[in-house]
mmCIF file of C-alpha atoms in Angstrom:
data_model
loop_
_atom_site.group_PDB
_atom_site.id
_atom_site.type_symbol
_atom_site.label_atom_id
_atom_site.label_comp_id
_atom_site.label_asym_id
_atom_site.label_seq_id
_atom_site.Cartn_x
_atom_site.Cartn_y
_atom_site.Cartn_z
ATOM 1 C CA MET A 974 0.033 0.052 0.066
ATOM 2 C CA ILE A 975 1.533 3.390 -1.330
ATOM 3 C CA VAL A 976 1.227 5.552 2.235
ATOM 4 C CA ILE A 977 -0.005 9.406 1.656
ATOM 5 C CA LYS A 978 1.473 11.534 3.887
ATOM 6 C CA THR A 979 -0.607 14.144 5.970
ATOM 7 C CA GLU A 980 0.882 18.165 5.952
ATOM 8 C CA PRO A 981 2.349 17.532 10.029
ATOM 9 C CA GLU A 982 4.268 14.407 8.248
ATOM 10 C CA LEU A 983 5.536 16.032 5.143
ATOM 11 C CA GLU A 984 6.628 18.855 7.587
ATOM 12 C CA LEU A 985 8.629 16.532 9.547
ATOM 13 C CA MET A 986 10.244 14.678 6.487
ATOM 14 C CA ARG A 987 11.226 18.085 5.825
ATOM 15 C CA ALA A 988 13.087 18.604 8.875
ATOM 16 C CA SER A 989 14.673 15.015 8.215
ATOM 17 C CA ALA A 990 15.522 16.034 4.814
ATOM 18 C CA ARG A 991 17.166 19.589 6.009
ATOM 19 C CA ILE A 992 19.613 17.652 8.227
ATOM 20 C CA LEU A 993 20.637 15.437 5.187
ATOM 21 C CA LYS A 994 21.124 18.349 2.944
ATOM 22 C CA GLU A 995 23.385 19.985 5.445
ATOM 23 C CA THR A 996 25.117 16.530 6.084
ATOM 24 C CA PHE A 997 25.986 16.290 2.437
ATOM 25 C CA ASP A 998 27.492 19.576 2.711
ATOM 26 C CA GLU A 999 29.741 18.928 5.302
ATOM 27 C CA VAL A 1000 30.610 15.488 3.481
ATOM 28 C CA GLY A 1001 31.255 17.626 0.009
ATOM 29 C CA LYS A 1002 33.566 19.961 1.766
ATOM 30 C CA ASN A 1003 35.863 17.035 2.727
ATOM 31 C CA VAL A 1004 35.926 14.743 -0.848
ATOM 32 C CA ARG A 1005 39.490 15.377 -1.854
ATOM 33 C CA PRO A 1006 42.075 12.804 -3.174
ATOM 34 C CA GLY A 1007 43.865 11.218 0.488
ATOM 35 C CA VAL A 1008 40.966 10.960 2.417
ATOM 36 C CA THR A 1009 39.654 7.719 3.190
ATOM 37 C CA THR A 1010 35.967 6.403 2.915
ATOM 38 C CA GLY A 1011 35.727 5.746 6.472
ATOM 39 C CA GLU A 1012 36.825 9.392 7.558
ATOM 40 C CA LEU A 1013 34.114 10.602 5.160
ATOM 41 C CA ASP A 1014 31.589 8.267 7.140
ATOM 42 C CA ALA A 1015 32.600 9.794 10.476
ATOM 43 C CA ILE A 1016 32.136 13.093 9.286
ATOM 44 C CA ALA A 1017 28.385 12.022 8.334
ATOM 45 C CA GLU A 1018 27.687 10.368 11.393
ATOM 46 C CA ASP A 1019 29.088 13.315 13.593
ATOM 47 C CA TYR A 1020 27.001 15.758 11.940
ATOM 48 C CA ILE A 1021 23.898 13.684 11.763
ATOM 49 C CA ARG A 1022 23.932 12.386 15.695
ATOM 50 C CA SER A 1023 24.783 16.465 16.480
ATOM 51 C CA HIS A 1024 21.559 17.420 14.589
ATOM 52 C CA GLU A 1025 18.891 15.601 16.313
ATOM 53 C CA GLY A 1026 19.043 13.204 13.479
ATOM 54 C CA ILE A 1027 19.775 9.335 13.516
ATOM 55 C CA PRO A 1028 22.082 7.658 10.729
ATOM 56 C CA ALA A 1029 19.216 5.477 8.967
ATOM 57 C CA PHE A 1030 21.675 3.136 7.305
ATOM 58 C CA LYS A 1031 23.766 2.260 10.105
ATOM 59 C CA GLY A 1032 22.878 -1.122 11.231
ATOM 60 C CA TYR A 1033 19.749 -1.275 8.804
ATOM 61 C CA GLN A 1034 20.200 -5.377 7.963
ATOM 62 C CA GLY A 1035 23.661 -5.484 9.175
ATOM 63 C CA PHE A 1036 25.026 -2.432 7.052
ATOM 64 C CA PRO A 1037 28.163 -0.968 9.491
ATOM 65 C CA GLY A 1038 28.039 2.800 8.145
ATOM 66 C CA THR A 1039 26.584 5.657 7.763
ATOM 67 C CA ILE A 1040 27.182 6.292 4.323
ATOM 68 C CA CYS A 1041 27.319 3.894 1.456
ATOM 69 C CA SER A 1042 30.937 5.165 -0.308
ATOM 70 C CA SER A 1043 30.750 3.558 -4.230
ATOM 71 C CA VAL A 1044 33.973 4.305 -5.779
ATOM 72 C CA ASN A 1045 34.371 4.378 -9.589
ATOM 73 C CA GLU A 1046 32.860 0.713 -10.772
ATOM 74 C CA GLN A 1047 31.086 0.243 -7.335
ATOM 75 C CA VAL A 1048 27.645 1.284 -8.125
ATOM 76 C CA VAL A 1049 25.951 1.343 -4.645
ATOM 77 C CA HIS A 1050 26.324 -0.177 -1.264
ATOM 78 C CA GLY A 1051 30.029 0.265 -0.746
ATOM 79 C CA ILE A 1052 31.287 0.010 3.005
ATOM 80 C CA PRO A 1053 33.144 2.457 4.267
ATOM 81 C CA GLY A 1054 36.453 1.560 5.400
ATOM 82 C CA PRO A 1055 40.328 2.531 4.831
ATOM 83 C CA ARG A 1056 40.195 2.964 1.108
ATOM 84 C CA GLU A 1057 41.825 6.674 0.272
ATOM 85 C CA LEU A 1058 40.245 8.063 -2.286
ATOM 86 C CA GLU A 1059 42.735 9.233 -5.259
ATOM 87 C CA GLU A 1060 42.824 11.958 -8.098
ATOM 88 C CA GLY A 1061 40.255 11.040 -10.937
ATOM 89 C CA ASP A 1062 38.060 8.991 -8.883
ATOM 90 C CA ILE A 1063 34.339 9.454 -8.585
ATOM 91 C CA ILE A 1064 32.645 8.583 -5.220
ATOM 92 C CA GLY A 1065 28.769 8.115 -4.808
ATOM 93 C CA VAL A 1066 27.985 8.608 -1.153
ATOM 94 C CA ASP A 1067 24.312 7.475 -0.495
ATOM 95 C CA MET A 1068 23.102 8.836 3.129
ATOM 96 C CA GLY A 1069 19.853 8.639 5.077
ATOM 97 C CA VAL A 1070 18.309 10.394 8.213
ATOM 98 C CA ILE A 1071 15.681 9.604 10.753
ATOM 99 C CA HIS A 1072 14.825 12.448 12.647
ATOM 100 C CA ARG A 1073 11.301 12.224 14.702
ATOM 101 C CA GLU A 1074 10.400 8.668 13.005
ATOM 102 C CA PHE A 1075 10.701 10.294 9.628
ATOM 103 C CA TYR A 1076 13.703 9.314 6.953
ATOM 104 C CA SER A 1077 14.917 11.246 4.243
ATOM 105 C CA ASP A 1078 17.657 9.553 1.480
ATOM 106 C CA ALA A 1079 19.644 10.976 -0.974
ATOM 107 C CA THR A 1080 22.869 10.445 -2.979
ATOM 108 C CA ARG A 1081 25.356 12.756 -4.683
ATOM 109 C CA THR A 1082 28.299 11.664 -6.665
ATOM 110 C CA TYR A 1083 31.418 13.723 -6.225
ATOM 111 C CA ALA A 1084 34.450 14.155 -8.419
ATOM 112 C CA VAL A 1085 37.495 13.641 -6.377
ATOM 113 C CA GLY A 1086 40.257 16.079 -8.064
ATOM 114 C CA GLU A 1087 40.186 16.632 -11.592
ATOM 115 C CA VAL A 1088 38.361 13.414 -13.184
ATOM 116 C CA SER A 1089 38.166 11.993 -17.032
ATOM 117 C CA ASN A 1090 35.363 13.661 -19.358
ATOM 118 C CA GLU A 1091 34.050 10.616 -19.492
ATOM 119 C CA ALA A 1092 33.613 10.255 -16.240
ATOM 120 C CA ARG A 1093 32.001 14.194 -15.682
ATOM 121 C CA GLN A 1094 29.603 13.261 -19.081
ATOM 122 C CA LEU A 1095 28.177 10.538 -17.115
ATOM 123 C CA MET A 1096 27.645 12.579 -13.962
ATOM 124 C CA ARG A 1097 26.047 15.176 -15.732
ATOM 125 C CA VAL A 1098 23.803 12.829 -17.890
ATOM 126 C CA THR A 1099 22.909 10.875 -14.353
ATOM 127 C CA LYS A 1100 21.730 14.153 -12.794
ATOM 128 C CA GLU A 1101 20.071 14.868 -15.816
ATOM 129 C CA ALA A 1102 18.124 11.590 -16.054
ATOM 130 C CA LEU A 1103 17.301 12.235 -12.337
ATOM 131 C CA ASP A 1104 15.786 15.602 -12.743
ATOM 132 C CA LEU A 1105 13.748 14.494 -15.815
ATOM 133 C CA GLY A 1106 12.288 12.183 -13.553
ATOM 134 C CA ILE A 1107 11.855 14.484 -11.173
ATOM 135 C CA ASP A 1108 9.967 16.480 -13.327
ATOM 136 C CA LYS A 1109 6.908 13.592 -14.046
ATOM 137 C CA VAL A 1110 6.429 13.916 -10.069
ATOM 138 C CA ARG A 1111 3.084 15.225 -10.593
ATOM 139 C CA PRO A 1112 -0.543 14.523 -9.717
ATOM 140 C CA GLY A 1113 -2.338 12.135 -12.532
ATOM 141 C CA ASN A 1114 0.997 11.090 -14.095
ATOM 142 C CA HIS A 1115 2.005 7.531 -13.949
ATOM 143 C CA LEU A 1116 4.482 5.912 -11.772
ATOM 144 C CA SER A 1117 6.520 4.134 -15.165
ATOM 145 C CA ASP A 1118 6.516 7.748 -16.539
ATOM 146 C CA ILE A 1119 9.423 8.573 -13.994
ATOM 147 C CA SER A 1120 10.929 5.190 -15.305
ATOM 148 C CA HIS A 1121 10.609 5.896 -18.770
ATOM 149 C CA ALA A 1122 12.347 9.628 -18.743
ATOM 150 C CA VAL A 1123 15.155 8.476 -16.760
ATOM 151 C CA GLN A 1124 15.911 5.610 -18.919
ATOM 152 C CA LYS A 1125 15.329 7.037 -22.000
ATOM 153 C CA HIS A 1126 17.956 9.745 -21.080
ATOM 154 C CA ALA A 1127 20.180 7.576 -20.048
ATOM 155 C CA GLU A 1128 20.222 5.371 -23.200
ATOM 156 C CA SER A 1129 20.236 8.405 -25.670
ATOM 157 C CA HIS A 1130 23.455 9.031 -24.808
ATOM 158 C CA GLY A 1131 24.900 5.704 -24.805
ATOM 159 C CA TYR A 1132 24.748 4.539 -21.326
ATOM 160 C CA SER A 1133 22.570 1.441 -19.716
ATOM 161 C CA VAL A 1134 20.222 1.674 -16.138
ATOM 162 C CA VAL A 1135 20.935 -0.798 -13.767
ATOM 163 C CA LYS A 1136 17.620 -2.978 -13.720
ATOM 164 C CA VAL A 1137 18.185 -4.971 -10.322
ATOM 165 C CA LEU A 1138 18.036 -2.141 -8.240
ATOM 166 C CA VAL A 1139 15.085 0.932 -7.780
ATOM 167 C CA GLY A 1140 13.988 3.367 -6.242
ATOM 168 C CA HIS A 1141 11.152 3.375 -3.344
ATOM 169 C CA GLY A 1142 8.608 5.060 -1.550
ATOM 170 C CA ILE A 1143 9.573 6.572 1.833
ATOM 171 C CA GLY A 1144 8.112 7.807 5.013
ATOM 172 C CA ARG A 1145 8.326 6.105 8.563
ATOM 173 C CA ARG A 1146 10.189 3.451 7.087
ATOM 174 C CA MET A 1147 13.177 3.770 4.406
ATOM 175 C CA HIS A 1148 11.504 1.210 2.271
ATOM 176 C CA GLU A 1149 8.026 1.713 1.469
ATOM 177 C CA GLU A 1150 6.117 1.018 -1.490
ATOM 178 C CA PRO A 1151 5.860 1.598 -4.559
ATOM 179 C CA GLN A 1152 9.057 0.364 -6.233
ATOM 180 C CA ILE A 1153 10.410 2.514 -8.574
ATOM 181 C CA PRO A 1154 12.339 0.834 -11.813
ATOM 182 C CA ASN A 1155 14.601 3.247 -13.658
ATOM 183 C CA PHE A 1156 13.113 1.858 -16.910
ATOM 184 C CA GLY A 1157 9.956 1.049 -18.567
ATOM 185 C CA PRO A 1158 7.274 2.016 -21.186
ATOM 186 C CA PRO A 1159 5.381 5.217 -20.292
ATOM 187 C CA GLY A 1160 1.573 5.206 -18.650
ATOM 188 C CA GLN A 1161 1.521 2.373 -16.555
ATOM 189 C CA GLY A 1162 1.709 1.630 -12.596
ATOM 190 C CA PRO A 1163 -0.287 3.500 -9.637
ATOM 191 C CA ILE A 1164 -1.618 7.115 -10.670
ATOM 192 C CA LEU A 1165 0.818 9.716 -8.548
ATOM 193 C CA LYS A 1166 -1.332 11.710 -5.921
ATOM 194 C CA PRO A 1167 -0.350 14.702 -3.638
ATOM 195 C CA GLY A 1168 1.202 13.358 -0.142
ATOM 196 C CA MET A 1169 3.000 10.441 -2.104
ATOM 197 C CA VAL A 1170 7.013 10.675 -1.221
ATOM 198 C CA LEU A 1171 9.380 8.803 -3.322
ATOM 199 C CA ALA A 1172 13.049 8.350 -3.362
ATOM 200 C CA LEU A 1173 13.924 8.558 -7.011
ATOM 201 C CA GLU A 1174 17.881 6.844 -7.618
ATOM 202 C CA PRO A 1175 19.174 6.547 -11.445
ATOM 203 C CA MET A 1176 22.111 4.017 -11.493
ATOM 204 C CA VAL A 1177 23.564 4.863 -14.411
ATOM 205 C CA ASN A 1178 26.682 2.396 -15.953
ATOM 206 C CA ALA A 1179 28.891 3.538 -18.891
ATOM 207 C CA GLY A 1180 29.135 -0.023 -19.822
ATOM 208 C CA ALA A 1181 26.643 -2.808 -19.610
ATOM 209 C CA SER A 1182 23.484 -2.967 -16.936
ATOM 210 C CA ASN A 1183 24.504 -6.180 -15.584
ATOM 211 C CA VAL A 1184 26.519 -5.890 -12.065
ATOM 212 C CA LEU A 1185 27.761 -8.358 -9.559
ATOM 213 C CA THR A 1186 28.045 -8.521 -5.867
ATOM 214 C CA LEU A 1187 30.949 -8.648 -3.989
ATOM 215 C CA GLU A 1188 32.380 -10.945 -1.600
ATOM 216 C CA ASP A 1189 31.295 -8.539 0.932
ATOM 217 C CA ASN A 1190 27.598 -9.297 0.197
ATOM 218 C CA TRP A 1191 26.883 -5.798 0.051
ATOM 219 C CA THR A 1192 29.011 -3.987 -2.278
ATOM 220 C CA PHE A 1193 27.272 -3.931 -5.978
ATOM 221 C CA VAL A 1194 30.161 -3.655 -9.007
ATOM 222 C CA THR A 1195 29.470 -3.207 -12.644
ATOM 223 C CA VAL A 1196 30.156 -6.529 -14.243
ATOM 224 C CA ASP A 1197 32.544 -5.068 -17.078
ATOM 225 C CA GLY A 1198 34.603 -2.727 -14.474
ATOM 226 C CA LYS A 1199 33.169 0.634 -16.082
ATOM 227 C CA LEU A 1200 32.141 3.675 -14.588
ATOM 228 C CA SER A 1201 28.940 3.780 -12.775
ATOM 229 C CA CYS A 1202 27.066 6.888 -10.955
ATOM 230 C CA HIS A 1203 24.296 7.702 -8.802
ATOM 231 C CA PHE A 1204 22.161 10.323 -7.700
ATOM 232 C CA GLU A 1205 18.849 10.705 -5.387
ATOM 233 C CA ASP A 1206 16.623 12.769 -3.843
ATOM 234 C CA THR A 1207 13.481 12.417 -1.795
ATOM 235 C CA VAL A 1208 10.667 13.992 -3.660
ATOM 236 C CA ALA A 1209 7.306 14.945 -2.292
ATOM 237 C CA VAL A 1210 4.137 14.980 -5.152
ATOM 238 C CA THR A 1211 2.325 18.111 -4.149
ATOM 239 C CA ASP A 1212 -0.771 20.080 -6.391
ATOM 240 C CA ALA A 1213 1.879 22.354 -8.070
ATOM 241 C CA GLY A 1214 3.988 19.276 -8.614
ATOM 242 C CA PRO A 1215 7.306 17.733 -7.313
ATOM 243 C CA GLU A 1216 8.764 19.178 -4.116
ATOM 244 C CA ILE A 1217 12.601 18.252 -3.533
ATOM 245 C CA LEU A 1218 12.770 17.868 0.045
ATOM 246 C CA THR A 1219 16.831 16.853 -0.358
ATOM 247 C CA ARG A 1220 17.578 19.886 -2.195
#
């Protein structure tokens, strides 16, 4: 069942998302060659806890970190630790916050120093795909209108979308109905209504769409070792269109 949020509930989700936005500001300032993913994780956890938030990912189904840190060919769910970032890397930082029982969820992909033109274009197209999906978050549209917009833009640039991982509803739980694939024809699935809140998250690969899971049972990587990029925002459906809570 898709949960419709009341205005007081949306206000709590805005507060949760505000903490998350500010945490990304802190993490982003520290992304540079030589920093470890574990250090970024500590920065995120400290900021969230000092601002009346709870790290949503830490301990979730046993995940050990506050952030998922996914570097280069890592798609999602990378575990933070001693790995040092290097000039030319790209890193996807996925985070969630719980504040007064309500979740927010977002991902930003950062360039580490100077990166290749290939990496910059992949980042740009993935962000554009997210924005095009967000533009479909309007009352009366179908859920798959979002999916189609993401897929069409990514594939028009020669990229592929990851199909085994999806976006999701969000609220009092991190993962609520509906699931939101990043592919498919338009005009299908539930009709969007005001009060729905969705976490949209295109994962776009420079090569094949297939992914593998590493031995840590968390980290997804591209099957061909090519770059992957991930952006995500928590978005509310309103009468006026999309409200991006995490920006």
